[in-house]
Amino acid sequence: MPPITRRKPHVIVCGDNPLAFRLVEELTIRYRVEVRVILPSRKRNRAPEIAAMANVKVVEADRLDEEAFRNARIDSARAVAFMEQDDVGNIHAALRAQEIKPGVRLVVRIFNTNLGRRLGELFTDCAFLSDASIAAPSFVAAALGEVAPNHARLPGRTLYVARRREVPTNKIICGLARGDFTDPGEVFPEDHDSADLVLAVADGQVREPLRRGRFRWRPHVLLWTGIRGMFGRRLWIVTMLMVAVLVVGSVLYGIALDHEHWYDSLYFTLLTAAGGAEPNEHLDGDVKVIQTVVMLSGIALVPLVTAAVVDGMVSARLAATVGRLRDFTRSHIVVVGLGNVGSRVMIQLHDLGLPVVAVDQDPNAIGVRIAQERRIPVILGDATQAETLRAARVANCRALVAVTSDDVKNLEAALHARSMSRDLRIVLRLFDGDLAALIQRRFTIAASRSVASLAAPDFATAMLERRVFDTIPVGRRVLMFAEFPIAVGSELHGRAVCTAHIPGKARVIALGRSGADPLWPAPPDRVLVPDDRLIVLATRDGVGQMIQRTEPGLSGPG
């Protein structure tokens, strides 16, 4: 009888976009696992680069059907990841994969994280991840000038790391570490109240250190801004010339006609400009010249007034559409692009109490509706045009974050913004890392980020380390958000939530319940029952110990 040959466990990645490319790169280089990639064609998108990687096998298929999964050998796969930008399509394919191989680990890319959380009960072992949610904190941190991103978006809320003295007690989720941001000491101290750094809920209130610029109400600046905003650049120049002619005409009339009062000269000048003067052959020659010049200048007065009125009405209509764009006096942040990533960046900045102005060319973009619900001003226009950036007050803003899906548009918008303000902080979304580094040095751009590069490690971790769904840096440490269902017969079954904390390694921050929203924070005296889900912030060792304590027959020392 021939020996039985066991297939080496591998993972499957579905997709040929930049995120799929970075994920395959992460899996093959960092974890050294064999990857089979299902994609429509070897010749399109990132497929040629994926096919050229070592330890990668490509399966061409137009649809993610049973045949495609069989050809990718799903029967021996350790995990399957769905990387397309289609929530419904990814969920459909994941359900089909689960039918073919029940119990296989599934990692699904999704934008609507609330939908993913509610659909979790349809799957035996599935993680729903949003690359936009993973990447957004890094863009936010770069815009604010922080050393590292220190906040994360979880279902229904944004959490961030702060010093205890800067956060109201009722907004603190748990203590994280003793020390400061640069060199935190012990994490998750047993005495929760002794931690200097805490995990807090962002509620939209302005607090240091997240906001360094302060809003100052200055009526005279608002008045001048309003007047200036009613006129375009060319109209403004013509208006100034017209005013100059009328002023000079008034002075010359006063000298030539010996008017004792300046308002008599102004009165005569305005009537002449409006066409109210009559020819008089007895006037001196110099007075006739003045009258003729003022009269001709007055011909331009009516169309000029008409243009000003029309332009003002258009500006008012725009203001009514986008909301009140205040004079933020160098404290607002402009977000260009309201797709998946831009929407998340805008939401997190708003949650952190920072004034935001959003820009997008598409009125149907995902983030436009979200911005309107939150009363965030939106400029509908092309950010590669200087007029659009001026409407967003880029010259007076604190930072510009360009996160459209088009690298060229992001770069063009950044260069226009740089020409308006030399000291403006600019953050770009770019896929090519080498290009990003060159641009960052050449144009003194604060930071450039690749969404795919930021998100790929989390997707890889979710495929191979099943419990983790997000991370947050604290100094040089990286803490993990993970979810642990309580199994019948596990160590924590029937015990109170407060007994689940592991000093120095893990702390329960919320309690998920079947068919209901999570409880924030988790009630310490609540007795844990099957189907409860502990949402935990932990070190890597803490994740391992929580697995032991929540699965039957695996309990160990806590």
XYZ file of C-alpha atoms in Angstrom:
558
model
C 0.000 0.000 0.000
C 1.558 3.344 -1.042
C 2.279 5.855 1.738
C -0.325 8.552 2.348
C 0.955 11.965 1.299
C -0.444 14.800 3.385
C -0.902 18.127 1.712
C 0.855 21.031 3.354
C -1.742 23.436 4.845
C -2.081 26.592 2.797
C -4.277 29.707 2.691
C -6.439 31.122 -0.093
C -6.710 34.786 -1.076
C -9.480 35.942 -3.437
C -8.725 39.129 -5.357
C -6.120 40.959 -7.447
C -6.322 44.499 -6.027
C -3.594 46.352 -4.082
C -4.813 45.008 -0.719
C -4.766 41.415 -2.004
C -1.241 41.984 -3.340
C 0.034 43.321 0.001
C -1.723 40.516 1.897
C -0.100 37.830 -0.245
C 3.244 39.570 0.220
C 2.749 39.607 4.003
C 1.725 35.944 4.156
C 4.579 34.658 2.013
C 7.403 36.815 3.369
C 6.550 37.216 7.049
C 4.671 33.988 7.775
C 6.236 31.842 5.000
C 3.014 30.040 4.183
C 1.893 28.749 0.812
C -0.765 30.954 -0.766
C -3.217 30.121 -3.532
C -4.775 33.177 -5.162
C -8.087 33.079 -7.023
C -8.317 35.913 -9.562
C -10.066 36.624 -12.902
C -6.947 36.920 -15.082
C -3.171 36.707 -14.773
C -2.806 39.797 -16.960
C -4.940 42.404 -15.191
C -4.521 44.668 -12.148
C -1.938 43.304 -9.658
C -2.176 39.744 -10.979
C 1.206 39.716 -12.826
C 3.028 40.828 -9.669
C 1.140 38.313 -7.518
C 1.872 35.448 -9.927
C 5.591 36.306 -9.886
C 5.892 35.858 -6.095
C 7.575 32.825 -4.606
C 5.386 30.238 -2.870
C 2.268 31.492 -4.679
C -0.015 29.539 -6.988
C -2.617 31.307 -9.095
C -6.074 29.936 -9.955
C -7.887 31.804 -12.726
C -11.673 31.959 -12.352
C -14.286 34.464 -13.474
C -16.521 33.664 -10.492
C -15.919 32.481 -6.936
C -17.960 29.326 -7.416
C -17.482 25.771 -6.168
C -15.183 24.861 -9.048
C -12.845 27.785 -8.279
C -12.617 26.819 -4.598
C -12.039 23.156 -5.470
C -9.244 24.099 -7.868
C -7.657 26.143 -5.082
C -7.865 23.032 -2.854
C -10.082 24.528 -0.199
C -10.354 21.052 1.357
C -6.836 21.451 2.799
C -6.893 25.244 3.242
C -6.231 26.760 6.629
C -8.055 30.013 5.881
C -9.707 31.933 3.042
C -9.636 35.736 2.614
C -12.067 37.724 0.423
C -10.486 40.995 -0.703
C -12.881 42.600 -3.187
C -14.496 46.020 -2.570
C -18.000 44.586 -2.604
C -19.554 43.796 0.780
C -22.420 41.735 -0.636
C -20.190 39.852 -3.086
C -17.654 39.016 -0.363
C -20.345 37.774 2.020
C -21.929 35.661 -0.721
C -18.594 34.050 -1.600
C -17.804 33.445 2.089
C -21.110 31.613 2.589
C -20.350 29.431 -0.429
C -16.861 28.627 0.882
C -18.308 27.679 4.272
C -20.753 25.295 2.596
C -17.924 23.582 0.727
C -15.706 23.280 3.807
C -17.558 23.871 7.098
C -15.340 25.268 9.814
C -12.691 26.815 7.548
C -11.386 30.153 8.817
C -12.864 33.046 6.792
C -11.587 36.639 6.677
C -13.915 39.053 4.873
C -13.110 42.578 3.765
C -16.101 44.789 4.520
C -16.835 48.495 4.752
C -20.014 48.315 6.830
C -18.559 46.944 10.069
C -21.941 47.012 11.819
C -23.334 44.728 9.105
C -20.353 42.419 9.528
C -20.847 42.232 13.270
C -24.510 41.291 12.879
C -23.776 38.705 10.190
C -21.133 37.043 12.346
C -23.686 34.570 13.672
C -24.124 33.105 10.165
C -20.542 31.862 10.161
C -18.755 29.279 12.257
C -15.375 31.012 12.208
C -15.235 34.373 10.444
C -13.592 37.764 10.917
C -14.988 40.869 9.200
C -12.298 43.538 8.718
C -12.412 47.011 7.207
C -9.162 48.141 5.612
C -10.500 51.705 5.821
C -11.003 51.419 9.589
C -7.557 49.890 10.033
C -5.770 52.564 7.994
C -7.739 55.652 9.078
C -6.045 56.122 12.494
C -2.662 56.368 10.808
C -3.875 59.168 8.513
C -5.485 60.931 11.477
C -2.300 60.675 13.521
C -0.196 61.994 10.631
C -2.553 64.941 10.186
C -2.306 65.785 13.888
C 1.469 65.378 13.940
C 1.522 62.578 16.493
C 4.398 60.101 16.632
C 2.111 57.105 16.105
C -1.618 56.507 15.733
C -3.115 56.023 19.182
C -6.791 55.578 18.490
C -8.955 52.893 16.888
C -12.447 52.676 15.469
C -14.532 49.868 16.952
C -18.201 49.109 16.274
C -20.121 52.234 17.187
C -17.300 54.297 18.671
C -13.766 55.622 18.433
C -11.314 54.766 21.227
C -8.042 56.545 21.840
C -5.105 56.533 24.244
C -4.732 59.591 26.466
C -3.304 60.721 29.771
C -5.726 60.164 32.622
C -5.784 63.828 33.627
C -6.986 64.821 30.160
C -10.081 62.595 30.143
C -13.274 62.829 32.236
C -13.694 59.804 34.487
C -16.929 58.739 32.802
C -15.151 58.443 29.431
C -12.423 56.070 30.609
C -12.797 52.447 29.455
C -9.778 51.038 31.290
C -6.274 51.841 32.489
C -3.524 50.865 30.043
C -0.083 51.611 31.427
C 2.027 53.570 33.856
C 4.351 56.164 32.354
C 3.944 58.335 29.257
C 3.405 57.903 25.534
C 7.092 57.541 24.667
C 8.072 55.036 27.338
C 5.085 53.351 29.019
C 5.866 50.884 31.753
C 3.744 47.951 32.861
C 0.570 47.514 30.830
C -2.794 46.604 32.385
C -1.736 47.149 36.013
C -3.758 45.244 38.579
C -4.773 48.544 40.149
C -6.879 50.002 37.344
C -6.823 53.520 38.827
C -3.022 53.694 39.016
C -2.519 53.781 35.235
C -1.269 57.080 33.792
C -2.358 56.177 30.271
C -5.978 55.180 29.705
C -8.206 53.940 26.924
C -10.998 56.478 26.469
C -14.080 57.041 24.312
C -13.896 59.912 21.831
C -17.146 61.854 22.174
C -16.540 64.863 19.924
C -15.339 67.179 22.698
C -12.159 69.176 22.181
C -9.348 67.992 24.433
C -5.568 68.152 24.428
C -3.332 66.694 23.077
C -5.539 65.826 20.123
C -6.307 69.425 19.316
C -3.551 71.987 19.518
C -5.332 74.709 17.528
C -8.168 76.521 19.266
C -11.250 78.005 17.657
C -11.435 81.752 18.208
C -14.556 83.715 17.389
C -13.422 86.910 15.648
C -16.378 88.899 14.188
C -14.230 91.326 12.167
C -12.450 88.423 10.470
C -15.763 86.720 9.720
C -17.130 89.957 8.204
C -14.076 90.469 6.017
C -14.117 86.787 4.980
C -17.784 87.075 3.999
C -17.223 90.227 1.920
C -14.147 88.734 0.257
C -16.003 85.508 -0.461
C -18.718 87.339 -2.440
C -16.239 88.312 -5.161
C -14.071 86.184 -7.393
C -10.498 87.306 -8.031
C -11.174 89.020 -11.359
C -14.385 90.618 -10.139
C -12.529 91.850 -7.082
C -9.879 93.562 -9.256
C -12.493 95.260 -11.444
C -14.382 96.433 -8.365
C -11.243 97.996 -6.873
C -10.485 99.812 -10.147
C -14.033 101.125 -10.282
C -13.871 102.377 -6.702
C -10.510 104.031 -7.406
C -11.944 105.905 -10.430
C -14.914 107.174 -8.405
C -12.688 108.317 -5.532
C -10.299 110.154 -7.846
C -13.270 111.658 -9.711
C -14.749 112.970 -6.456
C -11.464 114.592 -5.484
C -11.003 116.191 -8.905
C -14.609 117.444 -8.945
C -14.090 119.026 -5.567
C -10.969 120.848 -6.772
C -12.361 121.909 -10.150
C -15.779 123.097 -8.917
C -14.619 124.534 -5.584
C -16.993 122.379 -3.526
C -16.735 123.200 0.149
C -17.920 119.766 1.323
C -16.621 116.363 0.205
C -20.105 114.887 0.106
C -21.127 117.425 -2.567
C -18.291 116.172 -4.745
C -19.221 112.542 -4.086
C -22.881 113.316 -4.857
C -21.979 114.934 -8.185
C -19.619 112.070 -9.043
C -22.145 109.299 -8.373
C -24.896 111.037 -10.357
C -22.510 111.481 -13.277
C -21.416 107.812 -13.085
C -25.057 106.723 -13.039
C -25.754 108.709 -16.202
C -27.550 111.554 -14.480
C -25.292 114.387 -15.714
C -26.242 116.604 -18.678
C -23.881 118.092 -21.278
C -22.866 121.685 -20.477
C -20.737 123.532 -23.031
C -20.004 126.304 -20.536
C -17.981 124.047 -18.246
C -14.216 124.368 -18.177
C -12.240 121.872 -20.259
C -10.795 120.022 -17.290
C -14.274 119.612 -15.784
C -15.566 118.237 -19.088
C -12.737 115.655 -19.149
C -13.505 114.599 -15.574
C -17.204 114.335 -16.330
C -16.586 112.270 -19.470
C -14.222 109.819 -17.696
C -16.606 109.342 -14.776
C -19.549 108.964 -17.146
C -17.769 106.254 -19.172
C -16.749 104.495 -15.973
C -20.362 104.520 -14.911
C -21.277 102.447 -17.946
C -19.498 99.516 -16.237
C -21.294 100.119 -12.937
C -24.586 98.352 -13.769
C -23.062 95.085 -15.093
C -20.597 95.155 -12.207
C -23.379 95.374 -9.630
C -25.325 92.664 -11.476
C -22.277 90.377 -11.481
C -21.707 90.948 -7.765
C -25.351 90.122 -6.959
C -25.326 86.948 -9.086
C -21.982 85.825 -7.673
C -23.225 86.479 -4.142
C -26.375 84.431 -4.760
C -24.318 81.504 -6.085
C -22.048 81.699 -3.050
C -25.051 81.757 -0.737
C -26.520 78.728 -2.484
C -23.214 76.875 -2.095
C -23.098 77.821 1.575
C -26.618 76.469 2.068
C -25.602 73.216 0.392
C -22.368 72.564 2.271
C -23.331 73.995 5.642
C -21.699 76.739 7.661
C -18.004 76.994 6.833
C -16.667 78.923 9.795
C -13.418 80.793 10.057
C -11.507 78.096 11.934
C -8.421 80.323 12.211
C -5.921 77.666 11.163
C -7.495 74.856 13.177
C -9.660 72.908 10.731
C -8.545 69.868 8.743
C -9.486 69.365 5.091
C -10.201 65.778 4.000
C -10.106 65.244 0.234
C -11.967 62.139 -0.924
C -15.044 60.725 0.797
C -14.727 57.074 -0.166
C -14.187 54.269 2.329
C -10.942 55.635 3.775
C -11.835 59.329 3.612
C -15.148 58.677 5.360
C -13.377 56.892 8.232
C -10.783 59.650 8.556
C -13.518 62.305 8.590
C -15.540 60.401 11.219
C -12.560 59.912 13.527
C -11.478 63.546 13.303
C -15.047 64.634 14.060
C -15.305 62.143 16.939
C -12.131 63.633 18.391
C -13.708 67.097 18.470
C -11.731 68.526 15.550
C -13.313 70.850 12.949
C -13.375 69.157 9.537
C -14.134 70.325 6.007
C -14.663 67.538 3.446
C -14.112 67.718 -0.321
C -15.354 65.341 -3.004
C -16.304 65.585 -6.640
C -19.077 62.989 -6.423
C -22.286 64.074 -4.626
C -23.167 60.377 -4.200
C -19.907 59.433 -2.470
C -20.257 57.349 0.699
C -19.011 60.109 2.970
C -21.266 62.900 1.675
C -24.337 61.509 3.413
C -22.332 60.845 6.586
C -20.998 64.409 6.554
C -24.485 65.844 6.122
C -25.770 63.786 9.057
C -22.963 65.140 11.230
C -23.322 68.692 9.854
C -19.768 68.636 8.518
C -19.240 71.168 5.676
C -18.788 69.492 2.280
C -17.334 71.167 -0.795
C -18.549 69.442 -3.959
C -15.808 69.975 -6.512
C -12.570 68.747 -8.036
C -9.773 69.027 -5.472
C -7.213 69.330 -8.271
C -8.688 72.777 -9.022
C -7.469 75.743 -7.013
C -10.998 77.180 -6.738
C -12.221 74.110 -4.873
C -9.354 74.234 -2.401
C -9.906 77.950 -1.826
C -13.568 77.234 -1.072
C -12.371 74.789 1.605
C -10.155 77.527 3.118
C -7.023 75.443 2.548
C -4.807 78.480 2.961
C -6.044 78.800 6.549
C -6.373 75.154 7.555
C -4.259 73.100 9.925
C -3.724 70.082 7.644
C -4.865 68.558 4.371
C -5.435 64.803 4.059
C -5.767 63.620 0.431
C -7.140 60.066 0.436
C -8.912 59.503 -2.883
C -8.274 56.183 -4.624
C -6.337 57.992 -7.380
C -2.666 58.628 -6.544
C -2.347 61.280 -9.262
C -5.314 63.279 -7.947
C -3.981 63.090 -4.402
C -0.604 64.384 -5.528
C -2.072 67.166 -7.686
C -4.327 68.331 -4.852
C -1.349 68.316 -2.481
C 0.796 70.422 -4.822
C -2.015 72.975 -5.285
C -2.432 73.142 -1.509
C 1.312 73.576 -1.012
C 1.283 76.575 -3.369
C -1.406 78.185 -1.177
C 0.364 77.602 2.134
C 4.052 76.741 2.454
C 3.757 75.539 6.056
C 0.593 73.451 5.552
C 0.767 69.897 6.926
C -0.063 67.502 4.062
C -0.815 63.789 4.306
C -1.130 61.720 1.131
C -2.538 58.332 0.259
C -0.183 56.653 -2.221
C 0.188 52.982 -3.125
C 3.791 52.996 -4.377
C 6.096 53.141 -1.350
C 9.197 54.321 -3.289
C 7.251 57.114 -4.982
C 5.766 58.106 -1.631
C 9.218 58.396 -0.030
C 10.572 60.510 -2.914
C 7.576 62.848 -2.897
C 7.696 63.173 0.873
C 11.320 64.342 0.725
C 11.066 66.448 -2.429
C 7.928 68.392 -1.565
C 8.296 68.435 2.240
C 5.054 66.523 2.697
C 4.429 65.472 6.289
C 3.533 61.857 5.562
C 2.405 59.474 2.869
C 0.548 56.273 3.613
C -0.553 53.187 1.714
C -3.892 51.796 2.877
C -2.988 48.348 1.579
C 0.340 48.322 3.446
C -1.294 49.495 6.667
C -4.147 46.974 6.530
C -2.436 43.856 5.158
C -0.716 42.845 8.465
C -4.070 42.892 10.276
C -5.680 40.722 7.601
C -2.766 38.285 7.753
C -2.993 38.154 11.548
C -6.730 37.527 11.339
C -6.152 34.619 8.954
C -3.522 32.928 11.100
C -4.290 34.208 14.603
C -8.038 33.980 14.634
C -9.109 36.153 17.522
C -7.513 39.499 16.672
C -9.574 42.124 14.792
C -7.680 45.381 15.442
C -4.538 46.763 17.093
C -3.482 49.940 18.853
C 0.096 51.085 19.610
C 1.088 52.242 23.091
C 4.660 53.458 22.967
C 6.672 50.630 21.413
C 4.110 48.017 22.357
C 1.244 46.938 20.130
C -1.910 45.882 21.968
C -4.582 43.789 20.271
C -8.344 44.035 20.255
C -9.730 40.498 20.194
C -13.065 38.757 20.673
C -13.576 35.533 22.661
C -16.913 33.658 22.667
C -17.631 31.910 25.964
C -17.882 28.155 25.342
C -19.820 25.670 27.455
C -17.468 24.066 29.957
C -14.732 26.688 29.632
C -12.961 28.132 32.660
C -14.887 31.446 32.461
C -18.307 29.860 31.924
C -20.458 30.843 34.926
C -17.924 33.296 36.331
C -18.162 37.087 36.640
C -16.681 39.416 34.026
C -14.256 40.888 36.577
C -12.522 37.504 36.930
C -11.594 37.502 33.231
C -8.993 40.288 33.557
C -5.360 39.133 33.429
C -3.087 41.722 35.120
C -0.250 42.750 32.855
C -1.699 40.913 29.860
C -5.400 41.446 29.158
C -8.407 43.498 30.161
C -12.058 43.103 29.168
C -13.379 46.371 27.702
C -16.850 45.337 26.460
C -19.290 42.446 26.470
C -20.909 41.317 23.229
C -24.314 39.652 23.407
C -26.147 37.526 20.886
C -28.393 39.709 18.706
C -27.691 42.909 20.681
C -25.213 45.761 20.777
C -22.125 45.328 23.003
C -22.208 46.648 26.575
C -19.655 49.437 27.094
C -18.062 48.974 29.541
C -18.641 45.340 30.467
C -20.558 45.074 33.803
C -17.977 43.629 36.255
C -20.552 41.520 38.145
C -22.233 40.081 35.041
C -22.088 36.253 35.047
C -20.801 34.904 31.737
C -22.957 32.455 29.803
C -22.458 30.649 26.475
C -22.756 32.924 23.426
C -21.468 35.908 25.424
C -18.442 37.429 23.683
C -15.663 39.126 25.593
C -14.136 42.058 23.715
C -10.627 42.259 25.116
C -7.570 44.477 24.752
C -4.512 42.307 25.306
C -0.863 41.611 24.632
C 0.016 38.693 22.353
C 0.536 36.460 25.414
C -2.764 37.700 26.799
C -4.563 36.604 23.623
C -3.175 33.085 24.065
C -4.259 32.884 27.681
C -7.752 34.202 26.904
C -8.136 31.442 24.285
C -7.290 28.892 26.955
C -9.817 30.339 29.383
C -12.742 30.612 26.958
C -12.530 27.252 25.170
C -13.511 23.964 26.842
C -10.739 21.688 28.045
C -7.992 24.286 27.449
C -7.976 26.147 30.763
C -4.585 26.872 32.161
C -2.995 29.247 34.625
C -4.299 32.748 34.331
